[in-house]
PDB file of C-alpha atoms in Angstrom:
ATOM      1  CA  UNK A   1      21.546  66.677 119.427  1.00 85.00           C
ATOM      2  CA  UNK A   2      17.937  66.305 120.939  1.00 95.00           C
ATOM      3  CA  UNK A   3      17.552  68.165 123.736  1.00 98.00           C
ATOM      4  CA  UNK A   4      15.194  67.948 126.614  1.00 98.00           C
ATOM      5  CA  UNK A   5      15.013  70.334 129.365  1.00 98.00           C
ATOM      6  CA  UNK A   6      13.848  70.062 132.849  1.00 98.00           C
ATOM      7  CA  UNK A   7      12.712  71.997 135.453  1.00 98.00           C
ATOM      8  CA  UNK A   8      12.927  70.449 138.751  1.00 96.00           C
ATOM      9  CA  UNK A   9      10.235  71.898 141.904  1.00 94.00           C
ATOM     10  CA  UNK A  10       9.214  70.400 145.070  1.00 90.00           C
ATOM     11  CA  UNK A  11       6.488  72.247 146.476  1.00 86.00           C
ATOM     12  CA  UNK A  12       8.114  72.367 149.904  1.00 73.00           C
ATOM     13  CA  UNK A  13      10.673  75.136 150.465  1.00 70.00           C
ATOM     14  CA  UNK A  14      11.347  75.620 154.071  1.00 70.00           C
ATOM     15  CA  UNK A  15      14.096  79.031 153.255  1.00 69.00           C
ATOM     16  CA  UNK A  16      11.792  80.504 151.234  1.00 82.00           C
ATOM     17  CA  UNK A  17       8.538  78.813 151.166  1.00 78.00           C
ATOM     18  CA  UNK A  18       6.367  78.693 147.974  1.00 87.00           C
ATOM     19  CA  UNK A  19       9.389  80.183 146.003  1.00 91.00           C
ATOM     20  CA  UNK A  20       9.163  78.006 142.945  1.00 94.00           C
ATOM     21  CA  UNK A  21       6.155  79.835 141.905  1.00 95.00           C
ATOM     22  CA  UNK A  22       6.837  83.652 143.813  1.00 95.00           C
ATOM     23  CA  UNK A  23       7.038  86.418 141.183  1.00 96.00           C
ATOM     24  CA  UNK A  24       9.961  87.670 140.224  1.00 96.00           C
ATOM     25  CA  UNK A  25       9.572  90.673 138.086  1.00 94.00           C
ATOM     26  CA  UNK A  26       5.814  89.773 137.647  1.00 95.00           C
ATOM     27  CA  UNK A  27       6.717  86.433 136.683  1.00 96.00           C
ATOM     28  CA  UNK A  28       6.682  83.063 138.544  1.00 97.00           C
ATOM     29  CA  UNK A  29      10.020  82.058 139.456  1.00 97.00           C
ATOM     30  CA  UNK A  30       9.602  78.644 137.608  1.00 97.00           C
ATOM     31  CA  UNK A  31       8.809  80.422 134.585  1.00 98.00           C
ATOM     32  CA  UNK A  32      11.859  82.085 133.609  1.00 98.00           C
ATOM     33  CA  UNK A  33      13.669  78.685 133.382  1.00 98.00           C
ATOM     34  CA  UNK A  34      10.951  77.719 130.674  1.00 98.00           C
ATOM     35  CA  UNK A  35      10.476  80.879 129.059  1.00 98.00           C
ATOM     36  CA  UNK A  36      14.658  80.588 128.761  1.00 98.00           C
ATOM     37  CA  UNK A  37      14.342  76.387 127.799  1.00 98.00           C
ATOM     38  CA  UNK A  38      12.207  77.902 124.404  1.00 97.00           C
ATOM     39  CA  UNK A  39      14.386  80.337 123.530  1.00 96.00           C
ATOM     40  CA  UNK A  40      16.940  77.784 122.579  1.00 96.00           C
ATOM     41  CA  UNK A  41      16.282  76.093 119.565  1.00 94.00           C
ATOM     42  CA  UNK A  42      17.809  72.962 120.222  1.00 95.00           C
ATOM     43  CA  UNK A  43      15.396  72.255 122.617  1.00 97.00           C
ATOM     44  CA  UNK A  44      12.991  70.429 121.745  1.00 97.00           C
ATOM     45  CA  UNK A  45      10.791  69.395 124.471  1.00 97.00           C
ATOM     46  CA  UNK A  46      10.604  71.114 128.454  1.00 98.00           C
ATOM     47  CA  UNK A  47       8.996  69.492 131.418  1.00 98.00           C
ATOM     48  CA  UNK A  48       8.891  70.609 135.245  1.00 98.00           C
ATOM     49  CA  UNK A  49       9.228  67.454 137.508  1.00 97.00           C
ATOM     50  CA  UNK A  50       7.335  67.841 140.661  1.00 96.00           C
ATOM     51  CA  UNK A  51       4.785  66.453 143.615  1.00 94.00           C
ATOM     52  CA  UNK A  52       2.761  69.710 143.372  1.00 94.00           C
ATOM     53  CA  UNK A  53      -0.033  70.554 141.666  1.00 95.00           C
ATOM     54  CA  UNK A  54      -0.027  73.939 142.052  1.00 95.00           C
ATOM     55  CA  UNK A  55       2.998  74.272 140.475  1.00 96.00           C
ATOM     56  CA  UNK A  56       1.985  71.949 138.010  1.00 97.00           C
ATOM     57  CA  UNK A  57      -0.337  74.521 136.484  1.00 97.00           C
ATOM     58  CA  UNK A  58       1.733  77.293 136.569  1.00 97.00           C
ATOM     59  CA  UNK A  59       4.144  74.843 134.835  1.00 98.00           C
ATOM     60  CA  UNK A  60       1.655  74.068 132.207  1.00 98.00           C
ATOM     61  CA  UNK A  61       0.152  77.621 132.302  1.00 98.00           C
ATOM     62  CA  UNK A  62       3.636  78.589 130.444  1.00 98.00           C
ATOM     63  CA  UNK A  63       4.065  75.357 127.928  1.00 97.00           C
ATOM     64  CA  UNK A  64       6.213  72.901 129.777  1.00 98.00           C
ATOM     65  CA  UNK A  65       4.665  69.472 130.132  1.00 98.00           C
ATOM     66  CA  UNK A  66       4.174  67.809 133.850  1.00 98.00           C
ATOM     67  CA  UNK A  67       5.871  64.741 135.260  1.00 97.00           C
ATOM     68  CA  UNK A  68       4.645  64.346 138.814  1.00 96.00           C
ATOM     69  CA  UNK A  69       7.326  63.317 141.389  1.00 93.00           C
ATOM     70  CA  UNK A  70       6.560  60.265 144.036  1.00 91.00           C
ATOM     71  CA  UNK A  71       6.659  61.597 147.693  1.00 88.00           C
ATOM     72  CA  UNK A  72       9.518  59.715 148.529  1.00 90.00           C
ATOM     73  CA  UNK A  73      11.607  62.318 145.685  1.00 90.00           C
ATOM     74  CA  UNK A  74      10.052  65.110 147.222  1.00 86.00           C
ATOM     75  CA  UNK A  75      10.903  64.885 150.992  1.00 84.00           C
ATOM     76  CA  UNK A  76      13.938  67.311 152.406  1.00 81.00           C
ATOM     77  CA  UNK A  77      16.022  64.603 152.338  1.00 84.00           C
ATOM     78  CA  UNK A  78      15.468  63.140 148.626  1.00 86.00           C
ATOM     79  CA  UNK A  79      18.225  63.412 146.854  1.00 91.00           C
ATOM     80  CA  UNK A  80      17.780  65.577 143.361  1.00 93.00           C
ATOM     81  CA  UNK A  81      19.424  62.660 141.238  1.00 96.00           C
ATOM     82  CA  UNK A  82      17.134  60.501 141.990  1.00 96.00           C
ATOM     83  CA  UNK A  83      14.899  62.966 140.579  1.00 96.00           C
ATOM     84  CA  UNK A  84      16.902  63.436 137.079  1.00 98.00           C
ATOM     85  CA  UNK A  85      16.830  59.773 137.232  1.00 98.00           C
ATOM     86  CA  UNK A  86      13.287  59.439 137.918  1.00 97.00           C
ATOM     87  CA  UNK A  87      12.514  61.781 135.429  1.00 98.00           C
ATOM     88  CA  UNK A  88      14.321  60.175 132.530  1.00 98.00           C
ATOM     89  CA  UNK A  89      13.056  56.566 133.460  1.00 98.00           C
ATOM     90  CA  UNK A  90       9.521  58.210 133.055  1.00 97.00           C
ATOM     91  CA  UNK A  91      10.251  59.602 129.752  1.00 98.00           C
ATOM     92  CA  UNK A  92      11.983  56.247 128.455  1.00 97.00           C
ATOM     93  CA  UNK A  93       9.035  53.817 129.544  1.00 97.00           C
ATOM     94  CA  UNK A  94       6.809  56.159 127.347  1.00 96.00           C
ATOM     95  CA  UNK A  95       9.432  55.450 124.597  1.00 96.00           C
ATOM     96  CA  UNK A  96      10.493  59.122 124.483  1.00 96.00           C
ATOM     97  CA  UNK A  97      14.191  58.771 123.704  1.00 96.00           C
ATOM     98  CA  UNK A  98      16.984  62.054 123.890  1.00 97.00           C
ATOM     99  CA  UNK A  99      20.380  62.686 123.659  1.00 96.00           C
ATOM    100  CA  UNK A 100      20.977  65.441 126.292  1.00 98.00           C
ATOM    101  CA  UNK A 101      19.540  66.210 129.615  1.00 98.00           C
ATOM    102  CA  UNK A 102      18.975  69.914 130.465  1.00 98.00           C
ATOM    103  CA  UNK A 103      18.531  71.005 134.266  1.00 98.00           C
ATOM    104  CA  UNK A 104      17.409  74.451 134.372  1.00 98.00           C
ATOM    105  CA  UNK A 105      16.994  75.176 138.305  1.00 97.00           C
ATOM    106  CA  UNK A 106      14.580  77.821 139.405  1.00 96.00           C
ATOM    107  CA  UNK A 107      16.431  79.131 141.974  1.00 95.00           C
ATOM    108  CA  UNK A 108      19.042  80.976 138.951  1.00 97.00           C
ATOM    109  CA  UNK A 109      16.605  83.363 136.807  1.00 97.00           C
ATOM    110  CA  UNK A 110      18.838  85.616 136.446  1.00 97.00           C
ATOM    111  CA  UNK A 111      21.039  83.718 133.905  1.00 97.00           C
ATOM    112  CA  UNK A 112      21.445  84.375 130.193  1.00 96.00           C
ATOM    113  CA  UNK A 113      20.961  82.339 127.139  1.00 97.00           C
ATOM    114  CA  UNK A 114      24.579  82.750 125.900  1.00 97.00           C
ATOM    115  CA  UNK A 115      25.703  80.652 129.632  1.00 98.00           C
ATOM    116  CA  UNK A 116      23.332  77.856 128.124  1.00 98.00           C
ATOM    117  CA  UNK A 117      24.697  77.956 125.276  1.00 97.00           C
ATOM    118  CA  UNK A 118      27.972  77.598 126.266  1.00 97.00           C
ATOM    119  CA  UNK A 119      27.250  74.757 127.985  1.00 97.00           C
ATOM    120  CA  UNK A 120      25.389  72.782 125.118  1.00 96.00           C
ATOM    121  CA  UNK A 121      29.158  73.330 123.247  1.00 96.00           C
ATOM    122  CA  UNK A 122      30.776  72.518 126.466  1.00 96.00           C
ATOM    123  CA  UNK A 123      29.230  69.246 125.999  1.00 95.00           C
ATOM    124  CA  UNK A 124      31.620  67.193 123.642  1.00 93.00           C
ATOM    125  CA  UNK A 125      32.642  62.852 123.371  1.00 91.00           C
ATOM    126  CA  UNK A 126      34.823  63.663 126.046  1.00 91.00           C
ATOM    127  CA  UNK A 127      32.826  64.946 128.986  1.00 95.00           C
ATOM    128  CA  UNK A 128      29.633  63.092 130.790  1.00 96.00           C
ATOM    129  CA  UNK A 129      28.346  66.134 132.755  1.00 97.00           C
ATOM    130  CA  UNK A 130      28.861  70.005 132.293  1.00 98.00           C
ATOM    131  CA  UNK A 131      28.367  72.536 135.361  1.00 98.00           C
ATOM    132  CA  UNK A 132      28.117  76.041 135.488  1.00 98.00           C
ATOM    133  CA  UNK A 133      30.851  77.648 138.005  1.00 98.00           C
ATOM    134  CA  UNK A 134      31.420  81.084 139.117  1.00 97.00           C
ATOM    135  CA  UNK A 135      34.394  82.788 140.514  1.00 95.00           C
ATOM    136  CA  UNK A 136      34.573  82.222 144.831  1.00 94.00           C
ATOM    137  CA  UNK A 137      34.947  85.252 146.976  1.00 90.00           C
ATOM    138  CA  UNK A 138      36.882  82.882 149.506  1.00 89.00           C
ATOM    139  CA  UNK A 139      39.795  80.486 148.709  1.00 88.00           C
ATOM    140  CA  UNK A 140      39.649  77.587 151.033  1.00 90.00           C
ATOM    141  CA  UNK A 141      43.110  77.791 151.041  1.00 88.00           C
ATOM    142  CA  UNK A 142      43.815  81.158 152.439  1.00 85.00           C
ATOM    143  CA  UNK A 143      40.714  82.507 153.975  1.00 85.00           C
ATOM    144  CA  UNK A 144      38.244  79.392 154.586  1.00 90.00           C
ATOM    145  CA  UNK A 145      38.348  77.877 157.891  1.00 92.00           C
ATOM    146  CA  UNK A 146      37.106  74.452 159.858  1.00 95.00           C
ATOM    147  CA  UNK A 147      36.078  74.960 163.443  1.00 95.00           C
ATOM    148  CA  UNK A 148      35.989  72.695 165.835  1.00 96.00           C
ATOM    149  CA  UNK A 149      32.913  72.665 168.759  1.00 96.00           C
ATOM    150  CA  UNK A 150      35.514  73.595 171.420  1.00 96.00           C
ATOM    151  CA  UNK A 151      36.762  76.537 168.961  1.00 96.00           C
ATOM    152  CA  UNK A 152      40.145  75.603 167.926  1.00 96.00           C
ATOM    153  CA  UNK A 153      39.959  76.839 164.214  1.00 95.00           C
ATOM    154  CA  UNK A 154      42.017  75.717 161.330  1.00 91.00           C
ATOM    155  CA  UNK A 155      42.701  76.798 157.482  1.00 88.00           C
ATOM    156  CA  UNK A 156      40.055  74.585 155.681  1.00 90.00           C
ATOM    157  CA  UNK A 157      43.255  73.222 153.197  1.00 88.00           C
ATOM    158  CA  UNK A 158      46.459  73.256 155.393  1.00 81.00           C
ATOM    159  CA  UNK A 159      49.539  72.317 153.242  1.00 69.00           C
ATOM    160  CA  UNK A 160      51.975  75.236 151.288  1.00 64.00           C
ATOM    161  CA  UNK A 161      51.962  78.120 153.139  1.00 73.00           C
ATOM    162  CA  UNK A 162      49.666  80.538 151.325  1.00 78.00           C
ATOM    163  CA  UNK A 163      50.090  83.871 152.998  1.00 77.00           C
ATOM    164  CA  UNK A 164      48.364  86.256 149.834  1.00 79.00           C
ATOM    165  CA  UNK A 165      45.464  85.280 148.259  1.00 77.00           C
ATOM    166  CA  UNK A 166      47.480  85.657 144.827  1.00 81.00           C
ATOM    167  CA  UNK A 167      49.288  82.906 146.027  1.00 82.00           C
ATOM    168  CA  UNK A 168      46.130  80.561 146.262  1.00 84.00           C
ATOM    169  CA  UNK A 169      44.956  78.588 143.327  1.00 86.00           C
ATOM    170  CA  UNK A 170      42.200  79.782 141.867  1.00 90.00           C
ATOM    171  CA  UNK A 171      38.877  78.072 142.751  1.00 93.00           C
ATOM    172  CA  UNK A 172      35.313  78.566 141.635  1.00 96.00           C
ATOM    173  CA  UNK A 173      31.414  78.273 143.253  1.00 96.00           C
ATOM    174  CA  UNK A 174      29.192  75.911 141.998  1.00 97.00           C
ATOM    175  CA  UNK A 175      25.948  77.122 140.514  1.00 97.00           C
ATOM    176  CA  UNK A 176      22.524  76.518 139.746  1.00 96.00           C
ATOM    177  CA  UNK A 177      22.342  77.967 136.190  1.00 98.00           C
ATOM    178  CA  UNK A 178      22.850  74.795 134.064  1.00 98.00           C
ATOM    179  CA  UNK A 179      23.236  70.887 134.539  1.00 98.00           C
ATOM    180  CA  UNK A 180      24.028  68.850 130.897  1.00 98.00           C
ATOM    181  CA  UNK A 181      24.242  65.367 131.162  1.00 97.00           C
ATOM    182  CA  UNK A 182      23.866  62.224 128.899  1.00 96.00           C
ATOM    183  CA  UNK A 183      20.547  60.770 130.092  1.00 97.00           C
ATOM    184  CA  UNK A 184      22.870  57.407 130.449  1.00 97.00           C
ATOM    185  CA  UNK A 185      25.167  58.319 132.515  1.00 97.00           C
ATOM    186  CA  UNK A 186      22.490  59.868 135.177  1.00 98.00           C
ATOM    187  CA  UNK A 187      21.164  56.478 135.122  1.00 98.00           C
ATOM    188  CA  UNK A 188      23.837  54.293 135.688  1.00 97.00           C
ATOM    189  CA  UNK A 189      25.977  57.170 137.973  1.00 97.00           C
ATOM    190  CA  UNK A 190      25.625  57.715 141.868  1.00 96.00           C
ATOM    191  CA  UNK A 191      26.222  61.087 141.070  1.00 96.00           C
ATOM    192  CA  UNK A 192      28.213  64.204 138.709  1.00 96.00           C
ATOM    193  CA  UNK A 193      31.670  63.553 139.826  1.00 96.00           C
ATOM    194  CA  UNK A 194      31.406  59.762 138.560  1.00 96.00           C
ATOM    195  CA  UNK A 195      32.054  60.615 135.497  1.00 95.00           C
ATOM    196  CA  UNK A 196      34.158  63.379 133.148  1.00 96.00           C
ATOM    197  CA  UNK A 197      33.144  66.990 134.424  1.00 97.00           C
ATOM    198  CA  UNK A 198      33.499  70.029 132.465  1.00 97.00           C
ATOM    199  CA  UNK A 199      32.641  73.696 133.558  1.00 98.00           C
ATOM    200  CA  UNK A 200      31.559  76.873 132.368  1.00 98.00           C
ATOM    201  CA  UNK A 201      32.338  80.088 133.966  1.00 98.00           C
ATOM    202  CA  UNK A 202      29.278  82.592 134.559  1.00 98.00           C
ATOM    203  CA  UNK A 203      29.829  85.997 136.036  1.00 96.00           C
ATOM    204  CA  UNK A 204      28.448  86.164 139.584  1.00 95.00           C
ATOM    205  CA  UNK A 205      25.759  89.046 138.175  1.00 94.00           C
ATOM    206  CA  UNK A 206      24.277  86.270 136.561  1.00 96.00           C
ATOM    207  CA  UNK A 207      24.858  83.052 139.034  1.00 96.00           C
ATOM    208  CA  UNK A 208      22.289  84.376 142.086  1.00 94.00           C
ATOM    209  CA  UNK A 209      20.918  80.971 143.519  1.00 95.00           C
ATOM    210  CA  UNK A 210      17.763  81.888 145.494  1.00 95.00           C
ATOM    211  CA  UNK A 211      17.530  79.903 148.437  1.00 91.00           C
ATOM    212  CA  UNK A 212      16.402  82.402 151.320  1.00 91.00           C
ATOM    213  CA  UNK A 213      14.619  86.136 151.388  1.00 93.00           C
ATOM    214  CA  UNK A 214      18.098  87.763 151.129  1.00 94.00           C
ATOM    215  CA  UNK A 215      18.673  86.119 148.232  1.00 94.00           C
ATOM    216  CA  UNK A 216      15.423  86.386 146.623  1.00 94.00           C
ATOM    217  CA  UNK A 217      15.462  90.242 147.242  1.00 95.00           C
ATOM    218  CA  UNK A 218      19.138  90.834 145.758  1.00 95.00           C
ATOM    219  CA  UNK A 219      18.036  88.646 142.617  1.00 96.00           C
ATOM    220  CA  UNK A 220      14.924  91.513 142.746  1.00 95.00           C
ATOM    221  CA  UNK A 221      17.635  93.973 142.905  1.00 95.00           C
ATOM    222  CA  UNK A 222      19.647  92.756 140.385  1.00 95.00           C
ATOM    223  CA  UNK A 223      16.870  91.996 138.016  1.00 93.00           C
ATOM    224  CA  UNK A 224      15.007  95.254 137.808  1.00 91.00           C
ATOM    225  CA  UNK A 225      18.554  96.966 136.981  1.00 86.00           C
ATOM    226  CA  UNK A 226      18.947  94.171 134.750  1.00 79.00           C
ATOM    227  CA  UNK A 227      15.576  95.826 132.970  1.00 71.00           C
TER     228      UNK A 227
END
């Protein structure tokens, strides 16, 4: 399989701002997703997609090649897809032709090789997309709620009564650690759960997805134990 990986960073962070590029461990956030991308030697080519140019040359600083993102992809409100699909229309008009789309978010450094590699087997004729998952602390169907504004609260998934959490079926977080896709299906899809999903389980140790300071400093945390 040819494998391209991509590293996708608007320069706008409103939780956390400038966190695409704040050291973590002495090394730009962005980084450790391309450090990670050349590790695996089925990939063959790594690019960051984004609409700033100061991240652009950190990006290039550590050996991933640029593709600059339009504003309109880059606003709070763009949609990430349209991004992957962006960045593989870019790549095909230059006649650069793969087989499997990568998505290595900054936001998860602290994830291992071996979860990527999972994923990359993960990947089969059967199965469009594979996600990375991690086991939930809450079960929508024992301990999750929906509130209304006036405060009447309800179990988020009414139905059997479920009155142990044993008794609930077992559900999982998404994470950010990996995205594998065939570049055709991102372009012809309105999104993952078009097509055949498959999932990978990654211990929670390893599935932090920096969005805010608290997160940033227990991926710190976590990291220089890690060391």
């Amino acid at each position: 399989m040819k494998v391209f990986a991509f590293v996708f960073a608007r320069g706008g962070s409103k939780g956390l701002p400038g966190k695409n590029i704040r050291p973590l461990g002495g090394v730009p956030l962005i980084a450790h997703s391309i450090r990670l991308a050349a590790e695996l030697s089925t990939v063959l080519k790594t690019y960051v997609s984004t609409d700033s140019e100061e991240i652009a040359a950190v990006a290039k600083s550590y050996g991933a090649e640029v593709i600059m993102r339009p504003e309109h992809l880059a606003t709070d409100f763009a949609s990430e897809w349209h991004a992957w699909q962006h960045a593989i229309a870019f790549l095909h008009e230059r006649g650069e032709q793969f087989d499997v789309f990568l998505s290595l978010p900054a936001t998860s450094p602290l994830r291992a090789r071996e979860d990527i590699e999972n994923c990359l087997t993960a990947l089969d004729d059967t199965s469009d997309v594979v996600i990375t998952v991690t086991p939930a602390s809450r079960s929508p169907y024992f301990n999750m709620v929906t509130r209304k504004a006036n405060g009447d609260t309800h179990i988020a998934i009414s139905g059997a009564s479920i009155t142990r959490r044993q008794d609930a079926p077992e559900v999982f977080d998404l994470t950010t650690v990996a995205y594998l896709a065939r570049p055709k299906f991102i372009l012809e899809s309105a999104g993952i759960f078009d097509g055949r999903v498959k999932s990978v389980i990654v211990p929670k140790s390893r599935a932090v997805d920096i969005d805010d300071e608290l997160d940033f400093a227990f991926a710190e945390a976590l990291y220089k134990g890690k060391q």
